[in-house]
Amino acid sequence: MKEQSAAEKSVPVIELRHVDKHFGDLHVLRDINLTVEKGEVLVVIGPSGSGKSTMCRTINRLETIDSGEILIEGEPLPQEGAELTRMRAELGMVFQQFNLFAHMTILDNVTLGPREVLGVPRDEAERRAMELLERVGVAEQAQKVPAQLSGGQQQRAAIARSLAMRPKAMMFDEPTSALDPEMINEVLDVMVELAREGMTMVVVTHEMNFARRVADRVVFMADGQIVEEGAPDEFFDHPRTQRARDFLDSIKGH
Amino acid sequence: MSRANSATSMRDALYEAPGPRTRRKIVVGTVISLALVALGVAAVIRQFYVTGQLAPRYWSFLLEWTTWRFLLQGLMGTVQVALTAGVIALVLGLLLMLGRTSGVRPLSALCRVVTDFFRGVPSLLLIYFFFFVPAQLGLKMPSFWMLTLPVALAASGVLAEVFRAGVNAVPRGQVEAAMSIGLSSAKTMFKIVLPQAVRYVIPSLIAQLVVVVKDTTVAYVVSYPDLMQNARVLITSYDALVSMYLVVAVIYILINYLINRASVYIANKTGVKIIR
């Protein structure tokens, strides 16, 4: 996939150049350089506190950066105002805590963006929302409020909410970390399906099997830096750095 | 969900289930406190009897329709002022909160000063202000507004803070999700944050309405005929201070009880389970 897009000389969907960020004294992102090509599935792994979530969140400016550049399809990420809002609408984001709008039905959660931001008429937005809810398998829950759904159902609905905006790329910030074990796979299945359909994805996760199976490229982060990146098989079978070997050993084991 | 249910769960949340010894203590405590209450009531009635407060001349005027009509007129005055002041305070409080959280620094600072001012100044002082200052400037203000405006302003400061507490209680993730689908900050506020914030603070809003009702009782300062003012008129004409005040107290308690019942009803009706 990488060679192919390089050959086409296409503009990366997401590009980070020399991105730095501090939380007070803590240097959470150190000179991050990263490109995500169209249709690529990038999986970001690393120990907690490594900055992987923060990096994911900088891409639609839920976190600001201190220096460096973030480009979306070659254009600098706007800093504020209507331009930023428009750019955010084009990038999907799935959160660890689902963050479905608690006071709305699932259907309203999915139609809100298209209706308010894209100006899609209600009946059309609802028709498309039902298709998406069908696709992620929660169509029967459309009239319920989020609290009435299981975690796995909520997360699948949240994915549908993002997809309703027809995003250029989707970011997943530890989408299965808050789920009970038996619900993890139903969410991962939806993500695998998305990846197969060619969605450009950045996935921060601890699900190593998913990374191995779906990722085009794995990025390993530690202490705010990208320590290693490469094809999943290569990374998991022959990690080059000691840091990555230690991390992989620590999560294997049992 | 019934009220009994939520009361039980509140107790369960605070204390462990009582064991046999605790249950015995609760029974003993209940009996003793009931006895004390009965004793107290008996003492009050006895004292009334001794001082002659139970004499028919202090109570007989309550059997006349004109008395009640006059009280009802006062009650209508109270309701009008309280409702008008309540609505103004809600709108103003919301605006103050929006201004304060707007992120526009001068506006935010201004709203903060205004909020703290109205919250900090006793409503009686504001009433004096509206009683004296417009008159000095040659403005004629109806007594209705001389009472309603200060009561509303005093409440708006508190309500602004209540709204702000509600907005702060909405989980950050709700805002992030709204931003991530491209909602503007205004739409995020009005479609996502405020609807949830208001649900959180409905009990506090209603509690503040009770304060508004009680604030209107200083109507006598501006000679506005509310329940309290009319009661004072009746007290002078029938020379029946204790009995009249007792009746008026009961009416105020009833009004505020009704408001509280309404708050429980509304809270249960709009109660949304929030994911955490």
XYZ file of C-alpha atoms in Angstrom:
530
model
C 0.000 0.000 0.000
C 2.787 2.341 0.915
C 4.740 1.745 -2.290
C 1.610 2.158 -4.320
C 0.738 5.563 -2.947
C 4.349 6.675 -3.075
C 4.329 5.766 -6.757
C 1.234 7.876 -7.309
C 2.895 10.742 -5.444
C -0.448 11.383 -3.755
C -0.721 13.851 -0.895
C -0.932 12.109 2.490
C -4.332 12.424 4.178
C -2.643 13.246 7.474
C 0.867 14.504 7.971
C 2.602 15.545 11.186
C 5.891 17.432 10.906
C 8.154 18.014 13.890
C 5.230 18.172 16.293
C 6.110 19.058 19.889
C 3.876 19.435 22.900
C 4.335 19.965 26.625
C 1.920 19.525 29.509
C 3.655 21.883 31.921
C 7.072 20.341 32.525
C 6.099 17.098 30.841
C 7.308 16.776 27.258
C 4.451 14.648 25.904
C 5.209 14.789 22.184
C 8.805 15.020 20.982
C 9.449 15.821 17.348
C 6.696 13.609 15.965
C 6.898 12.997 12.208
C 4.203 10.876 10.690
C 2.287 10.444 7.450
C -0.909 8.540 6.836
C -1.676 7.792 3.198
C -5.136 7.462 1.726
C -6.635 4.088 2.590
C -3.885 3.267 5.035
C -4.571 1.756 8.461
C -2.037 3.016 10.959
C -2.000 1.413 14.371
C -0.323 3.273 17.215
C 0.780 1.232 20.209
C 2.901 1.879 23.247
C 2.837 1.921 27.033
C 0.381 4.221 28.813
C 1.696 7.750 29.111
C 3.648 7.393 25.890
C 1.697 10.204 24.217
C -0.163 8.071 21.694
C -3.622 9.307 22.684
C -2.399 12.883 22.788
C -0.951 12.530 19.312
C -4.213 11.103 18.019
C -6.116 14.016 19.530
C -3.857 16.680 18.030
C -4.948 15.615 14.546
C -8.338 17.332 14.904
C -7.018 19.853 17.420
C -8.727 18.455 20.495
C -5.184 18.985 21.781
C -3.157 21.970 20.644
C 0.520 21.653 19.756
C 3.435 23.864 20.822
C 5.381 23.709 17.587
C 5.506 21.838 14.320
C 2.872 21.396 11.650
C -0.163 19.248 11.049
C -1.366 18.954 7.461
C -4.664 17.476 6.334
C -4.509 16.575 2.644
C -1.607 18.979 2.344
C -3.449 21.885 3.980
C -2.362 23.167 7.406
C -4.853 22.294 10.146
C -6.770 25.531 10.824
C -6.297 27.024 14.301
C -9.852 28.158 14.967
C -13.184 29.323 13.665
C -15.300 27.995 10.844
C -12.288 26.537 8.982
C -11.354 24.377 11.970
C -14.978 23.339 12.450
C -15.202 22.313 8.798
C -11.967 20.345 9.015
C -13.142 18.537 12.145
C -16.330 17.570 10.342
C -14.161 15.806 7.744
C -12.235 13.791 10.325
C -14.044 11.146 12.331
C -13.135 10.539 15.948
C -14.038 7.600 18.139
C -13.378 7.953 21.859
C -12.474 5.513 24.594
C -15.564 6.579 26.572
C -17.859 6.552 23.481
C -19.136 10.066 24.348
C -22.520 9.558 22.773
C -24.732 12.561 23.497
C -26.403 11.378 26.691
C -29.666 13.286 26.268
C -30.435 12.126 22.734
C -31.614 8.902 21.167
C -29.080 6.870 19.197
C -30.770 7.952 15.972
C -30.520 11.636 16.929
C -26.871 11.123 17.864
C -26.173 9.902 14.344
C -28.297 12.481 12.491
C -27.185 15.540 14.497
C -23.951 16.136 12.576
C -25.356 15.680 9.078
C -28.371 17.883 9.859
C -26.622 20.666 11.758
C -23.281 20.741 9.961
C -23.920 19.395 6.462
C -27.490 20.675 6.159
C -28.929 17.304 5.191
C -32.772 17.243 5.483
C -34.106 15.214 8.407
C -35.683 12.328 6.484
C -32.600 11.813 4.350
C -30.312 12.021 7.393
C -32.470 9.480 9.194
C -32.526 7.116 6.244
C -28.748 7.173 6.024
C -28.387 6.922 9.814
C -30.521 3.779 9.830
C -28.345 2.271 7.087
C -25.242 2.972 9.159
C -26.808 1.661 12.370
C -27.836 -1.443 10.436
C -24.272 -1.841 9.226
C -22.788 -1.663 12.735
C -25.589 -3.866 14.055
C -27.459 -1.559 16.434
C -30.428 -0.562 14.253
C -32.874 -2.043 16.799
C -31.543 0.359 19.422
C -32.127 3.489 17.317
C -34.864 4.921 19.548
C -33.084 4.267 22.850
C -30.844 6.666 24.758
C -27.165 5.752 25.144
C -27.425 4.664 28.793
C -29.799 1.871 27.755
C -27.150 0.266 25.526
C -24.211 -1.945 26.394
C -20.724 -0.515 26.026
C -20.116 -2.414 22.814
C -23.388 -1.205 21.331
C -22.613 2.359 22.364
C -19.189 2.248 20.750
C -20.616 0.833 17.512
C -23.243 3.602 17.528
C -20.442 6.123 18.077
C -18.647 4.752 15.018
C -21.874 5.149 13.040
C -22.130 8.747 14.274
C -18.657 9.469 12.906
C -19.323 7.670 9.625
C -22.476 9.710 9.081
C -20.220 12.687 8.384
C -18.535 10.752 5.504
C -15.095 11.500 6.937
C -11.831 11.471 4.983
C -10.185 9.617 7.823
C -11.167 8.125 11.155
C -9.228 8.356 14.399
C -9.832 5.741 17.075
C -8.543 6.682 20.523
C -8.384 3.386 22.431
C -11.860 2.397 21.225
C -12.012 -0.889 23.138
C -10.201 0.009 26.359
C -13.387 0.820 28.305
C -15.232 -2.291 27.151
C -15.968 -5.546 28.931
C -13.909 -8.322 27.313
C -16.868 -10.000 25.629
C -17.756 -6.781 23.811
C -14.338 -5.994 22.389
C -14.684 -8.192 19.326
C -18.003 -6.780 18.171
C -16.359 -3.359 17.983
C -13.157 -4.637 16.388
C -15.231 -6.475 13.758
C -16.795 -3.183 12.687
C -13.336 -1.630 12.467
C -11.957 -4.523 10.428
C -14.871 -4.112 8.050
C -14.137 -0.387 7.730
C -10.476 -1.064 7.033
C -11.427 -3.548 4.301
C -13.603 -0.917 2.655
C -10.536 1.315 2.368
C -11.171 3.823 5.164
C -8.080 5.769 6.172
C -7.640 4.987 9.857
C -5.433 5.960 12.781
C -6.023 3.503 15.608
C -4.554 3.880 19.080
C -5.040 0.503 20.714
C -3.752 -2.242 22.964
C -5.316 -4.949 20.786
C -2.213 -6.571 19.332
C -4.099 -9.186 17.334
C -6.096 -6.464 15.659
C -2.879 -4.570 14.904
C -1.290 -7.640 13.374
C -4.337 -8.498 11.321
C -5.472 -5.107 10.069
C -2.630 -2.597 10.247
C -0.731 -1.573 7.158
C 1.832 -0.029 9.440
C 2.502 -0.070 13.167
C 3.913 2.887 15.050
C 5.438 2.233 18.469
C 5.582 5.217 20.811
C 7.321 5.613 24.149
C 8.011 8.720 26.235
C 6.455 11.022 23.649
C 8.587 9.752 20.791
C 8.026 7.498 17.842
C 10.554 4.816 18.679
C 9.886 2.415 15.860
C 7.576 1.968 12.912
C 7.124 -0.680 10.322
C 4.946 -3.413 8.863
C 3.075 -5.335 11.598
C 4.695 -8.738 11.032
C 8.149 -7.233 10.977
C 7.471 -5.172 14.104
C 5.883 -7.922 16.157
C 8.301 -10.700 15.087
C 11.538 -8.738 14.871
C 11.356 -5.520 16.869
C 14.533 -3.566 16.315
C 14.688 -1.547 19.534
C 15.099 -2.781 23.090
C 12.230 -0.495 24.187
C 9.829 -2.214 21.784
C 11.093 -5.679 22.780
C 10.508 -4.866 26.473
C 7.007 -3.592 25.719
C 6.056 -6.628 23.648
C 7.461 -8.961 26.331
C 5.505 -7.153 29.038
C 2.179 -7.626 27.284
C 2.831 -11.225 26.237
C 3.716 -13.445 29.113
C 0.588 -15.107 30.429
C -39.157 5.844 39.315
C -41.169 6.638 42.430
C -40.035 9.048 45.095
C -40.013 6.327 47.734
C -37.567 4.409 45.590
C -35.145 7.250 45.146
C -35.351 8.068 48.853
C -34.456 4.495 49.715
C -31.542 4.435 47.348
C -30.248 7.726 48.761
C -30.333 6.204 52.271
C -28.698 3.050 50.996
C -26.012 5.088 49.338
C -25.131 6.905 52.531
C -25.508 4.207 55.185
C -25.155 0.469 55.338
C -28.305 -1.571 55.938
C -29.144 -1.483 59.688
C -28.560 -4.620 61.762
C -30.865 -5.813 64.600
C -29.279 -3.596 67.254
C -29.405 -0.514 65.027
C -33.029 -1.250 64.188
C -33.854 -1.310 67.919
C -32.068 2.022 68.370
C -34.024 3.501 65.480
C -37.326 2.432 67.091
C -36.316 3.929 70.460
C -35.152 7.138 68.765
C -38.406 7.432 66.838
C -40.548 7.018 69.976
C -38.509 9.552 71.962
C -38.515 12.182 69.228
C -42.266 11.769 68.618
C -42.856 12.241 72.339
C -40.718 15.390 72.349
C -42.598 16.830 69.376
C -45.959 16.109 71.057
C -44.720 17.756 74.244
C -43.581 20.824 72.326
C -46.902 21.203 70.508
C -48.776 20.791 73.786
C -46.596 23.448 75.421
C -47.266 25.906 72.588
C -51.029 25.338 72.739
C -50.970 25.708 76.530
C -49.040 28.955 76.252
C -51.557 30.225 73.674
C -54.346 29.322 76.097
C -52.645 31.002 79.059
C -51.960 34.226 77.133
C -55.475 34.236 75.694
C -54.400 33.746 72.067
C -57.039 31.085 71.593
C -59.815 33.561 72.322
C -62.457 33.593 69.549
C -61.854 37.258 68.718
C -58.412 36.370 67.358
C -59.764 33.668 65.086
C -63.350 34.460 64.184
C -62.428 36.822 61.333
C -60.923 33.832 59.546
C -64.475 32.521 59.097
C -65.384 35.499 56.920
C -65.178 35.376 53.151
C -63.880 38.966 52.911
C -60.790 37.983 54.895
C -59.986 35.169 52.513
C -60.775 37.243 49.468
C -58.298 39.833 50.664
C -55.685 37.146 51.359
C -56.300 35.585 47.941
C -55.793 38.970 46.300
C -52.496 39.186 48.138
C -51.643 35.648 47.081
C -52.279 36.594 43.442
C -49.933 39.551 43.890
C -47.258 37.245 45.328
C -47.700 34.753 42.488
C -47.479 37.479 39.848
C -44.321 38.976 41.296
C -42.700 35.589 41.915
C -43.455 34.270 38.431
C -42.373 37.447 36.642
C -39.240 37.732 38.753
C -38.539 34.014 38.259
C -38.778 34.249 34.470
C -36.628 37.405 34.326
C -34.072 35.823 36.653
C -33.913 32.633 34.551
C -33.311 34.542 31.328
C -30.877 36.985 32.892
C -29.047 34.246 34.788
C -28.654 32.253 31.584
C -27.339 35.305 29.723
C -24.901 36.110 32.528
C -23.617 32.542 32.523
C -23.256 32.498 28.724
C -21.399 35.805 28.862
C -19.153 34.594 31.615
C -18.248 31.352 29.834
C -18.057 32.990 26.397
C -14.274 33.285 26.330
C -14.543 36.926 25.254
C -12.489 38.410 28.074
C -14.087 41.841 28.664
C -17.598 40.379 28.404
C -16.647 37.511 30.652
C -15.170 39.857 33.266
C -18.204 42.133 33.124
C -20.635 39.239 33.569
C -18.567 37.940 36.429
C -18.686 41.288 38.249
C -22.431 41.642 37.642
C -23.081 38.087 38.814
C -21.039 38.492 41.984
C -22.661 41.868 42.682
C -26.239 40.622 42.474
C -25.321 37.477 44.341
C -23.599 39.370 47.112
C -26.010 42.255 47.723
C -29.054 41.474 49.920
C -32.268 41.722 47.913
C -33.692 44.149 50.486
C -30.900 46.582 49.625
C -31.732 46.263 45.936
C -35.380 46.932 46.732
C -34.434 50.111 48.617
C -32.375 51.104 45.587
C -35.338 50.726 43.228
C -37.588 52.435 45.765
C -35.468 55.572 46.160
C -33.182 56.062 43.167
C -35.624 56.118 40.210
C -37.887 58.453 42.224
C -34.976 60.815 42.811
C -34.272 60.830 39.096
C -37.879 61.767 38.501
C -38.865 58.374 37.102
C -42.204 56.960 38.172
C -42.025 53.237 38.635
C -45.030 51.061 39.522
C -44.598 49.302 42.876
C -44.910 45.965 41.037
C -41.614 46.608 39.254
C -39.983 48.194 42.287
C -40.415 44.772 43.898
C -40.080 42.439 40.899
C -36.890 43.863 39.409
C -34.711 43.726 42.531
C -35.961 40.259 43.440
C -35.247 39.113 39.868
C -31.787 40.684 39.813
C -30.813 39.131 43.137
C -31.946 35.716 41.917
C -30.261 36.104 38.523
C -26.833 36.240 40.140
C -27.469 32.970 41.943
C -29.047 31.361 38.882
C -26.064 32.329 36.737
C -23.876 30.378 39.150
C -26.328 27.476 39.224
C -26.279 27.301 35.417
C -22.499 27.508 35.418
C -22.265 24.634 37.870
C -24.523 22.627 35.574
C -22.441 23.428 32.511
C -19.275 22.449 34.373
C -20.879 19.165 35.367
C -21.381 18.090 31.749
C -18.540 15.665 30.986
C -15.768 17.072 28.820
C -16.188 14.156 26.421
C -19.619 15.444 25.383
C -18.049 18.683 24.191
C -15.192 16.873 22.469
C -17.598 14.594 20.643
C -19.653 17.583 19.521
C -16.566 19.390 18.281
C -15.294 16.293 16.520
C -18.401 16.076 14.325
C -17.895 19.727 13.412
C -20.450 21.520 15.587
C -19.584 25.181 16.183
C -19.047 26.226 19.782
C -22.448 27.956 19.838
C -24.223 24.836 18.588
C -22.222 22.697 21.002
C -23.467 24.906 23.839
C -27.113 25.018 22.820
C -27.582 21.494 21.431
C -25.315 19.446 23.673
C -24.158 21.208 26.839
C -27.129 23.327 27.966
C -29.832 20.669 27.585
C -27.807 18.351 29.824
C -26.735 21.132 32.219
C -30.332 22.229 32.785
C -31.361 18.680 33.637
C -28.583 18.494 36.220
C -29.638 21.703 37.954
C -33.444 21.536 37.850
C -33.608 20.882 41.624
C -31.401 23.907 42.333
C -33.409 26.071 39.928
C -36.620 25.175 41.715
C -34.996 25.753 45.101
C -34.083 29.226 43.900
C -37.717 29.827 42.896
C -38.613 29.142 46.535
C -36.119 31.836 47.541
C -37.755 34.194 45.042
C -41.180 33.561 46.622
C -39.740 34.279 50.050
C -37.955 37.405 48.808
C -41.262 38.876 47.672
C -42.395 39.093 51.298
C -40.552 42.386 51.743
C -43.176 43.926 49.436
C -44.321 46.149 52.295
C -41.242 48.305 51.710
C -42.729 49.445 48.390
C -46.374 49.021 49.541
C -47.090 46.372 46.934
C -50.170 44.359 47.908
C -48.743 40.842 48.147
C -49.814 38.123 50.560
C -47.597 39.419 53.346
C -48.605 43.042 52.923
C -52.314 42.161 52.918
C -51.794 40.006 55.974
C -50.252 42.990 57.738
C -53.290 45.064 56.840
C -55.558 42.381 58.317
C -53.411 42.217 61.438
C -53.870 45.923 62.050
C -57.577 45.921 61.389
C -58.382 42.833 63.513
C -55.538 43.163 66.018
C -54.770 39.479 65.482
C -51.056 39.141 65.062
C -50.261 35.543 66.033
C -53.240 33.890 64.376
C -52.766 35.820 61.143
C -49.056 35.104 60.932
C -49.708 31.430 61.580
C -52.207 31.283 58.718
C -49.867 33.151 56.370
C -46.947 30.911 57.316
C -49.035 27.874 56.467
C -49.924 29.394 53.071
C -46.258 30.087 52.266
C -45.302 26.594 53.328
C -48.008 25.204 51.058
C -46.821 27.281 48.089
C -43.243 26.171 48.532
C -44.290 22.595 49.154
C -46.123 22.654 45.828
C -43.023 24.089 44.120
C -40.910 21.326 45.624
C -43.369 18.652 44.518
C -43.235 20.150 41.040
C -39.441 19.963 41.099
C -39.476 16.291 42.049
C -42.006 15.638 39.295
C -40.009 17.526 36.674
C -36.720 15.976 37.773
C -38.192 12.477 37.467
C -39.863 13.294 34.175
C -36.748 14.676 32.491
C -34.271 12.508 34.375
C -31.718 11.222 31.892
C -29.292 8.550 32.880
C -25.843 9.830 32.088
C -23.068 7.516 30.993
C -20.011 7.628 33.158
